[in-house]
Amino acid sequence: MASVEKSPRGRPALTWSWLLCIALQIQLASAAVSTLFINDTNTQISINLPPDSDDVNFYISSPDWYQYTAIGFGSSMANSLILVMYSAADTRRITVSPRFTTGNTEPVFSPSVKLTIHGTSAIRSFDMIVNATCHGCRSWATGSIDAKSTTQPMIFANGPGIPLNSDDPAAGIRRHIGYGRFNMDMVRATGAGGIGTPSNATVGAALVGDGIYHVNNKAATAHGVVFVIAALIIAPFDSLVAGALSRWPTLHAFSATFYLLFVIGALVPGIIVSREHVATQNFGTPHQVLGLLTVAAMGVMFFWGIVLAVIRKGAKNRGQDPPEKSRVLSLVHRWVGRLVWLLFIINGGIGLKLAERSHLFLMGYGVLTGGMVVFLLPIYFCVWRYSRHKREKQEEDSHELHNTQPSIYNHDY
């Protein structure tokens, strides 16, 4: 068996490599830095508090497929100082935005907080890497960082996989898809040296609870799904019932009630979602204004239909034809109902734009709407032809009956 000779020159080089690695580990372990590494999101958060200063040095590394990564000083979003980072317009630099929030809504940019972004901050190897200093950030109007605490509460969050690519520090961000809480040792983090070293080890920090919590925006999903069912399925069905089966008004009453309940079912989660975002809290966006007005008009037409049914039933019980005003009421009920339906469909597209859905979602909604129109047009045409033929026949029968009635001027009886 051949033997492998060991080079005597290789041993010192190998020894020096091990010594250098050990020295680096000792330096990292003794550095005035507390670091949290989150395996689930491959995110590193490191904090350093320089002595004799109110500044905070921070180093964050997170995959660039997230729209943003954010950290906050506090146990919850409310009253916390939040630092949000996302890719800049050139997709190479990083935009870092200091923000505040007063509740569980997206944080709002604060220009009064000053940051210095150091030159090592960039997007590299599909990671957003920020090495920065937040000046005078150890206290703010609604909170502070306790430099003597070994368990300073902090939070983190990751945004959805929708690129932002903006240089605007006040750019709107989507609701996070994952978040968590952790404690950080600020005593360990206090000292000279700053930060800026990649690490996949947690030192001086610990996750709280179950780690990262994944968020499913069920209210927004329910709002969209129920609305689509109401606008593209139940509404045309109710319209067909009202036109083709008008001799059985009870069926229209049931379908209209079902239609209204579905619209209310879409409205409630929409209101819940609106309260979670600063831009929609005051219900002043075009989607919200048009939606509320349309729902109100639908409610009025629902009770309008009840009044119309009562008038017709009263005339029938008396053996009389419905009064002429009922025809006007019926026309208003019919055409306002159609307008409400059209506005619902239009507002669905506006809602998708407000939610910043992708072009694929918008195209899908357009295809569904177009498919519904193609499917319903021949059906509505047949109903219209049938109704027209029926109305003409009734007019002919009425005319013949009028001509066959005896008259005082007719002596043929």
Short mmCIF file of C-alpha atoms in Angstrom, two decimals:
data_model
loop_
_atom_site.label_atom_id
_atom_site.label_comp_id
_atom_site.label_asym_id
_atom_site.label_seq_id
_atom_site.Cartn_x
_atom_site.Cartn_y
_atom_site.Cartn_z
CA MET A 1 0.00 0.00 0.00
CA ALA A 2 1.38 3.36 -0.94
CA SER A 3 1.91 5.81 1.87
CA VAL A 4 1.08 9.52 1.65
CA GLU A 5 3.85 11.81 2.81
CA LYS A 6 2.83 14.85 4.79
CA SER A 7 4.46 18.07 3.79
CA PRO A 8 6.19 19.71 6.72
CA ARG A 9 5.44 23.08 5.14
CA GLY A 10 1.69 22.39 5.20
CA ARG A 11 1.55 21.99 8.96
CA PRO A 12 2.42 25.60 9.90
CA ALA A 13 -0.04 26.93 7.30
CA LEU A 14 -2.78 24.68 8.64
CA THR A 15 -1.91 25.65 12.20
CA TRP A 16 -2.05 29.34 11.40
CA SER A 17 -5.44 28.88 9.69
CA TRP A 18 -6.87 27.25 12.79
CA LEU A 19 -5.38 29.91 15.03
CA LEU A 20 -6.84 32.66 12.84
CA CYS A 21 -10.26 31.02 12.91
CA ILE A 22 -10.13 30.61 16.68
CA ALA A 23 -9.00 34.20 17.12
CA LEU A 24 -11.86 35.41 14.95
CA GLN A 25 -14.37 33.39 16.97
CA ILE A 26 -12.95 34.79 20.21
CA GLN A 27 -13.19 38.31 18.80
CA LEU A 28 -16.80 37.78 17.73
CA ALA A 29 -17.71 36.25 21.08
CA SER A 30 -16.18 39.17 22.98
CA ALA A 31 -17.49 41.93 20.68
CA ALA A 32 -20.06 44.36 22.05
CA VAL A 33 -22.77 42.99 19.80
CA SER A 34 -25.96 41.04 20.42
CA THR A 35 -27.12 38.97 17.47
CA LEU A 36 -30.28 37.06 16.62
CA PHE A 37 -30.21 34.62 13.71
CA ILE A 38 -33.61 33.34 12.51
CA ASN A 39 -33.24 30.04 10.68
CA ASP A 40 -36.76 30.02 9.23
CA THR A 41 -36.17 33.24 7.29
CA ASN A 42 -32.35 33.21 7.10
CA THR A 43 -32.37 36.63 8.77
CA GLN A 44 -29.64 38.13 10.96
CA ILE A 45 -30.29 41.04 13.34
CA SER A 46 -27.32 42.52 15.21
CA ILE A 47 -27.36 45.51 17.57
CA ASN A 48 -24.55 47.59 19.07
CA LEU A 49 -24.89 50.52 21.47
CA PRO A 50 -21.78 52.72 21.32
CA PRO A 51 -20.76 54.13 24.72
CA ASP A 52 -21.32 57.79 25.60
CA SER A 53 -23.83 58.15 22.78
CA ASP A 54 -27.56 57.98 22.06
CA ASP A 55 -26.93 56.26 18.73
CA VAL A 56 -27.81 52.68 17.80
CA ASN A 57 -25.72 50.68 15.33
CA PHE A 58 -27.57 47.89 13.57
CA TYR A 59 -26.77 45.21 11.03
CA ILE A 60 -29.54 43.34 9.23
CA SER A 61 -29.24 40.66 6.59
CA SER A 62 -32.32 39.07 5.02
CA PRO A 63 -33.25 37.46 1.66
CA ASP A 64 -34.24 39.95 -1.02
CA TRP A 65 -37.31 38.00 -2.06
CA TYR A 66 -39.14 39.61 0.87
CA GLN A 67 -40.68 42.96 0.01
CA TYR A 68 -39.11 44.27 3.20
CA THR A 69 -37.60 43.24 6.50
CA ALA A 70 -38.28 45.31 9.60
CA ILE A 71 -37.18 45.40 13.23
CA GLY A 72 -38.81 47.30 16.06
CA PHE A 73 -37.74 48.36 19.53
CA GLY A 74 -40.65 47.37 21.77
CA SER A 75 -42.89 44.41 22.56
CA SER A 76 -45.51 45.28 19.93
CA MET A 77 -45.99 47.53 16.91
CA ALA A 78 -47.85 50.17 18.91
CA ASN A 79 -45.57 52.99 20.10
CA SER A 80 -42.42 51.28 18.79
CA LEU A 81 -39.58 52.70 16.72
CA ILE A 82 -39.50 50.54 13.61
CA LEU A 83 -36.70 50.35 11.04
CA VAL A 84 -37.88 49.06 7.66
CA MET A 85 -35.48 48.09 4.88
CA TYR A 86 -36.31 47.29 1.25
CA SER A 87 -34.61 47.30 -2.13
CA ALA A 88 -34.02 50.67 -3.80
CA ALA A 89 -35.13 51.53 -7.32
CA ASP A 90 -31.90 50.26 -8.89
CA THR A 91 -32.32 46.89 -7.07
CA ARG A 92 -28.71 47.15 -5.85
CA ARG A 93 -28.92 49.65 -3.02
CA ILE A 94 -31.06 49.52 0.12
CA THR A 95 -33.65 52.03 1.34
CA VAL A 96 -33.93 52.19 5.12
CA SER A 97 -37.01 53.91 6.53
CA PRO A 98 -37.48 54.83 10.23
CA ARG A 99 -41.15 54.65 11.09
CA PHE A 100 -43.60 54.86 13.98
CA THR A 101 -47.05 53.39 14.52
CA THR A 102 -49.73 53.94 17.12
CA GLY A 103 -51.47 50.61 16.62
CA ASN A 104 -51.58 47.43 14.55
CA THR A 105 -51.37 49.29 11.26
CA GLU A 106 -48.51 49.78 8.85
CA PRO A 107 -45.91 52.16 10.34
CA VAL A 108 -45.58 55.71 9.02
CA PHE A 109 -42.28 57.26 7.94
CA SER A 110 -40.74 59.76 10.38
CA PRO A 111 -38.34 62.25 8.72
CA SER A 112 -37.19 63.47 12.14
CA VAL A 113 -35.22 60.24 12.71
CA LYS A 114 -31.77 60.52 11.15
CA LEU A 115 -29.85 57.55 9.77
CA THR A 116 -26.39 56.99 8.36
CA ILE A 117 -26.24 54.11 5.89
CA HIS A 118 -22.69 52.79 5.73
CA GLY A 119 -21.02 51.83 2.47
CA THR A 120 -21.23 48.10 3.01
CA SER A 121 -25.02 48.21 2.69
CA ALA A 122 -26.22 46.65 -0.57
CA ILE A 123 -27.98 43.70 -2.16
CA ARG A 124 -25.46 40.90 -2.53
CA SER A 125 -25.96 37.22 -3.29
CA PHE A 126 -29.77 37.62 -3.11
CA ASP A 127 -29.55 39.14 0.39
CA MET A 128 -30.47 42.64 1.55
CA ILE A 129 -27.60 43.72 3.82
CA VAL A 130 -27.80 46.90 5.88
CA ASN A 131 -25.05 48.27 8.10
CA ALA A 132 -26.29 51.56 9.54
CA THR A 133 -26.45 53.93 12.49
CA CYS A 134 -29.64 55.44 13.88
CA HIS A 135 -28.74 58.74 15.53
CA GLY A 136 -30.38 59.62 18.84
CA CYS A 137 -32.64 56.58 18.65
CA ARG A 138 -32.41 55.32 22.22
CA SER A 139 -35.53 57.25 23.19
CA TRP A 140 -38.54 58.70 21.40
CA ALA A 141 -41.86 60.21 22.35
CA THR A 142 -43.61 56.92 23.09
CA GLY A 143 -40.78 54.63 24.18
CA SER A 144 -37.09 54.01 24.78
CA ILE A 145 -34.30 51.44 24.73
CA ASP A 146 -33.12 50.30 28.15
CA ALA A 147 -29.35 50.02 27.80
CA LYS A 148 -29.16 48.24 31.17
CA SER A 149 -31.65 45.53 30.21
CA THR A 150 -30.58 42.01 29.37
CA THR A 151 -34.03 41.32 27.92
CA GLN A 152 -34.91 44.38 25.85
CA PRO A 153 -38.15 43.47 23.99
CA MET A 154 -37.96 43.70 20.20
CA ILE A 155 -39.99 42.62 17.18
CA PHE A 156 -39.27 41.68 13.58
CA ALA A 157 -41.34 41.16 10.44
CA ASN A 158 -40.96 40.10 6.82
CA GLY A 159 -43.08 41.42 3.97
CA PRO A 160 -44.68 39.42 1.13
CA GLY A 161 -42.83 38.37 -1.99
CA ILE A 162 -43.87 41.42 -4.03
CA PRO A 163 -40.95 43.69 -5.07
CA LEU A 164 -41.09 47.28 -3.85
CA ASN A 165 -37.89 48.68 -5.43
CA SER A 166 -38.29 52.25 -4.20
CA ASP A 167 -36.04 55.10 -3.11
CA ASP A 168 -38.95 56.69 -1.25
CA PRO A 169 -38.61 56.25 2.55
CA ALA A 170 -42.36 56.82 2.83
CA ALA A 171 -43.26 54.13 0.28
CA GLY A 172 -46.35 52.10 1.10
CA ILE A 173 -45.72 48.55 2.25
CA ARG A 174 -47.95 45.50 2.31
CA ARG A 175 -48.95 43.66 5.45
CA HIS A 176 -46.25 41.32 6.73
CA ILE A 177 -46.50 37.59 6.09
CA GLY A 178 -44.42 36.63 9.12
CA TYR A 179 -43.45 38.24 12.40
CA GLY A 180 -41.99 37.41 15.77
CA ARG A 181 -40.80 38.75 19.11
CA PHE A 182 -37.42 38.42 20.75
CA ASN A 183 -35.40 39.72 23.67
CA MET A 184 -31.95 41.21 23.25
CA ASP A 185 -29.17 41.71 25.78
CA MET A 186 -28.36 45.42 25.63
CA VAL A 187 -25.69 45.15 28.31
CA ARG A 188 -23.73 42.81 26.09
CA ALA A 189 -24.43 45.05 23.07
CA THR A 190 -22.96 48.15 24.77
CA GLY A 191 -19.38 48.99 23.84
CA ALA A 192 -17.08 50.32 21.16
CA GLY A 193 -16.42 48.76 17.80
CA GLY A 194 -19.72 48.95 15.96
CA ILE A 195 -21.00 46.02 13.94
CA GLY A 196 -21.05 44.70 10.41
CA THR A 197 -20.04 41.05 10.58
CA PRO A 198 -22.17 38.27 9.07
CA SER A 199 -23.08 35.53 11.50
CA ASN A 200 -25.41 32.55 11.61
CA ALA A 201 -25.19 32.18 15.39
CA THR A 202 -27.46 33.72 18.02
CA VAL A 203 -25.55 35.44 20.82
CA GLY A 204 -27.14 37.65 23.48
CA ALA A 205 -30.66 37.24 22.10
CA ALA A 206 -33.55 34.78 22.22
CA LEU A 207 -36.85 34.34 20.40
CA VAL A 208 -40.00 34.67 22.49
CA GLY A 209 -42.86 32.19 22.19
CA ASP A 210 -43.06 29.93 19.16
CA GLY A 211 -40.59 31.94 17.12
CA ILE A 212 -41.92 33.21 13.82
CA TYR A 213 -45.67 33.50 13.32
CA HIS A 214 -46.98 33.21 9.77
CA VAL A 215 -49.82 35.54 8.87
CA ASN A 216 -52.72 34.63 6.61
CA ASN A 217 -54.86 37.64 5.80
CA LYS A 218 -58.11 35.71 6.05
CA ALA A 219 -60.31 38.80 6.27
CA ALA A 220 -58.98 40.23 3.00
CA THR A 221 -59.30 36.85 1.29
CA ALA A 222 -62.88 36.43 2.54
CA HIS A 223 -63.75 39.95 1.39
CA GLY A 224 -62.51 39.27 -2.13
CA VAL A 225 -63.89 35.74 -2.53
CA VAL A 226 -67.37 36.50 -1.17
CA PHE A 227 -67.55 39.66 -3.26
CA VAL A 228 -66.68 37.79 -6.47
CA ILE A 229 -69.36 35.18 -5.71
CA ALA A 230 -71.91 37.94 -5.09
CA ALA A 231 -71.04 40.02 -8.16
CA LEU A 232 -70.34 37.33 -10.74
CA ILE A 233 -72.66 34.50 -9.70
CA ILE A 234 -75.52 35.53 -7.40
CA ALA A 235 -76.21 38.93 -9.00
CA PRO A 236 -76.75 37.57 -12.54
CA PHE A 237 -78.80 34.69 -11.13
CA ASP A 238 -81.04 37.15 -9.27
CA SER A 239 -81.41 39.23 -12.43
CA LEU A 240 -82.46 36.15 -14.43
CA VAL A 241 -84.98 35.15 -11.76
CA ALA A 242 -86.48 38.65 -11.77
CA GLY A 243 -86.79 38.67 -15.57
CA ALA A 244 -87.59 35.11 -16.61
CA LEU A 245 -89.62 34.07 -13.57
CA SER A 246 -91.46 37.32 -12.90
CA ARG A 247 -94.77 35.46 -12.47
CA TRP A 248 -93.35 34.03 -9.23
CA PRO A 249 -92.18 37.12 -7.32
CA THR A 250 -91.47 35.04 -4.21
CA LEU A 251 -88.50 33.46 -5.99
CA HIS A 252 -87.09 36.91 -6.72
CA ALA A 253 -87.59 37.85 -3.08
CA PHE A 254 -85.50 34.85 -1.98
CA SER A 255 -82.74 35.42 -4.55
CA ALA A 256 -82.57 39.15 -3.77
CA THR A 257 -82.31 38.41 -0.04
CA PHE A 258 -79.56 35.89 -0.71
CA TYR A 259 -77.78 38.47 -2.89
CA LEU A 260 -77.98 41.14 -0.18
CA LEU A 261 -76.69 38.77 2.51
CA PHE A 262 -73.66 37.89 0.38
CA VAL A 263 -72.90 41.57 -0.21
CA ILE A 264 -73.08 42.22 3.54
CA GLY A 265 -70.89 39.14 4.03
CA ALA A 266 -68.27 40.74 1.78
CA LEU A 267 -68.67 44.16 3.40
CA VAL A 268 -67.93 43.07 6.99
CA PRO A 269 -64.42 41.63 6.40
CA GLY A 270 -63.73 44.59 4.12
CA ILE A 271 -64.39 46.94 7.04
CA ILE A 272 -62.14 44.83 9.28
CA VAL A 273 -59.29 45.00 6.75
CA SER A 274 -59.77 48.75 6.32
CA ARG A 275 -59.15 49.35 10.02
CA GLU A 276 -55.75 47.66 9.75
CA HIS A 277 -54.21 50.14 7.29
CA VAL A 278 -53.49 53.84 7.65
CA ALA A 279 -54.50 54.61 4.06
CA THR A 280 -57.96 53.07 4.51
CA GLN A 281 -58.80 53.83 8.14
CA ASN A 282 -60.88 56.88 7.21
CA PHE A 283 -62.77 55.01 4.45
CA GLY A 284 -61.86 57.68 1.91
CA THR A 285 -60.34 55.67 -0.94
CA PRO A 286 -62.31 55.43 -4.22
CA HIS A 287 -62.88 51.70 -3.65
CA GLN A 288 -64.35 52.28 -0.20
CA VAL A 289 -66.48 55.29 -1.13
CA LEU A 290 -67.91 53.61 -4.22
CA GLY A 291 -68.43 50.36 -2.33
CA LEU A 292 -70.31 51.95 0.57
CA LEU A 293 -72.49 54.05 -1.76
CA THR A 294 -73.28 51.01 -3.89
CA VAL A 295 -74.19 48.87 -0.88
CA ALA A 296 -76.41 51.69 0.41
CA ALA A 297 -78.15 51.94 -2.99
CA MET A 298 -78.64 48.18 -3.00
CA GLY A 299 -80.22 48.32 0.46
CA VAL A 300 -82.60 51.07 -0.68
CA MET A 301 -83.58 49.05 -3.77
CA PHE A 302 -84.16 45.97 -1.62
CA PHE A 303 -86.76 47.77 0.48
CA TRP A 304 -88.02 49.53 -2.67
CA GLY A 305 -88.81 46.10 -4.07
CA ILE A 306 -90.68 45.15 -0.89
CA VAL A 307 -92.85 48.28 -1.17
CA LEU A 308 -93.48 47.53 -4.85
CA ALA A 309 -94.53 43.96 -4.05
CA VAL A 310 -96.94 45.18 -1.35
CA ILE A 311 -98.57 47.64 -3.79
CA ARG A 312 -99.04 44.97 -6.45
CA LYS A 313 -100.35 42.39 -4.02
CA GLY A 314 -102.86 44.89 -2.61
CA ALA A 315 -104.18 45.69 -6.08
CA LYS A 316 -104.44 41.98 -6.91
CA ASN A 317 -106.39 41.26 -3.72
CA ARG A 318 -108.86 43.99 -4.70
CA GLY A 319 -109.21 42.54 -8.19
CA GLN A 320 -107.62 45.60 -9.76
CA ASP A 321 -104.67 46.26 -12.01
CA PRO A 322 -101.59 47.71 -10.29
CA PRO A 323 -101.67 51.52 -10.25
CA GLU A 324 -99.74 53.41 -12.89
CA LYS A 325 -97.14 54.58 -10.35
CA SER A 326 -96.11 50.97 -9.77
CA ARG A 327 -94.80 50.84 -13.35
CA VAL A 328 -92.54 53.83 -12.63
CA LEU A 329 -91.40 52.26 -9.36
CA SER A 330 -90.69 49.01 -11.20
CA LEU A 331 -88.58 50.75 -13.85
CA VAL A 332 -86.54 52.57 -11.19
CA HIS A 333 -86.07 49.33 -9.25
CA ARG A 334 -84.96 47.44 -12.35
CA TRP A 335 -82.48 49.96 -13.76
CA VAL A 336 -80.95 51.07 -10.46
CA GLY A 337 -80.47 47.39 -9.63
CA ARG A 338 -78.61 46.90 -12.92
CA LEU A 339 -76.49 49.99 -12.25
CA VAL A 340 -75.62 48.68 -8.78
CA TRP A 341 -74.50 45.40 -10.30
CA LEU A 342 -72.32 47.20 -12.87
CA LEU A 343 -70.73 49.35 -10.16
CA PHE A 344 -70.01 46.25 -8.08
CA ILE A 345 -68.10 44.73 -10.99
CA ILE A 346 -66.14 47.94 -11.64
CA ASN A 347 -65.36 48.38 -7.95
CA GLY A 348 -63.96 44.86 -7.82
CA GLY A 349 -61.20 45.90 -10.20
CA ILE A 350 -60.58 49.09 -8.22
CA GLY A 351 -60.29 46.97 -5.08
CA LEU A 352 -57.65 44.75 -6.67
CA LYS A 353 -55.65 47.86 -7.56
CA LEU A 354 -55.98 49.16 -4.00
CA ALA A 355 -54.73 45.83 -2.66
CA GLU A 356 -51.76 46.10 -5.04
CA ARG A 357 -52.52 42.75 -6.58
CA SER A 358 -50.39 41.62 -9.49
CA HIS A 359 -51.40 42.06 -13.13
CA LEU A 360 -52.14 38.34 -13.16
CA PHE A 361 -54.92 38.87 -10.61
CA LEU A 362 -56.34 41.77 -12.60
CA MET A 363 -56.27 39.75 -15.80
CA GLY A 364 -57.94 36.82 -14.04
CA TYR A 365 -60.73 39.06 -12.76
CA GLY A 366 -61.17 40.50 -16.25
CA VAL A 367 -61.37 37.02 -17.77
CA LEU A 368 -63.98 35.93 -15.21
CA THR A 369 -66.05 39.05 -15.88
CA GLY A 370 -65.77 38.64 -19.65
CA GLY A 371 -66.69 34.97 -19.41
CA MET A 372 -69.76 35.85 -17.38
CA VAL A 373 -70.84 38.40 -20.03
CA VAL A 374 -70.36 35.92 -22.88
CA PHE A 375 -72.33 33.27 -20.99
CA LEU A 376 -75.19 35.57 -20.01
CA LEU A 377 -75.72 37.56 -23.22
CA PRO A 378 -77.58 34.83 -25.15
CA ILE A 379 -79.62 33.96 -22.06
CA TYR A 380 -80.63 37.58 -21.52
CA PHE A 381 -81.46 37.89 -25.22
CA CYS A 382 -83.79 34.88 -25.01
CA VAL A 383 -85.44 36.27 -21.87
CA TRP A 384 -85.88 39.66 -23.56
CA ARG A 385 -87.44 38.06 -26.66
CA TYR A 386 -89.75 35.96 -24.51
CA SER A 387 -90.81 38.96 -22.39
CA ARG A 388 -91.39 41.08 -25.47
CA HIS A 389 -93.48 38.37 -27.16
CA LYS A 390 -95.47 37.88 -23.97
CA ARG A 391 -96.11 41.62 -23.61
CA GLU A 392 -97.23 41.95 -27.25
CA LYS A 393 -99.59 39.00 -26.86
CA GLN A 394 -101.10 40.52 -23.72
CA GLU A 395 -101.64 43.81 -25.56
CA GLU A 396 -103.32 41.99 -28.46
CA ASP A 397 -105.58 40.04 -26.12
CA SER A 398 -106.50 43.23 -24.31
CA HIS A 399 -107.28 44.97 -27.61
CA GLU A 400 -109.46 42.07 -28.81
CA LEU A 401 -111.32 41.98 -25.51
CA HIS A 402 -112.00 45.70 -25.78
CA ASN A 403 -113.39 45.30 -29.33
CA THR A 404 -115.74 42.42 -28.39
CA GLN A 405 -117.37 44.21 -25.45
CA PRO A 406 -121.04 45.30 -26.12
CA SER A 407 -121.71 48.96 -26.77
CA ILE A 408 -124.86 51.10 -26.58
CA TYR A 409 -124.19 51.94 -30.23
CA ASN A 410 -124.10 48.28 -31.25
CA HIS A 411 -127.61 47.03 -32.18
CA ASP A 412 -126.49 43.52 -33.14
CA TYR A 413 -127.47 42.01 -29.84
#
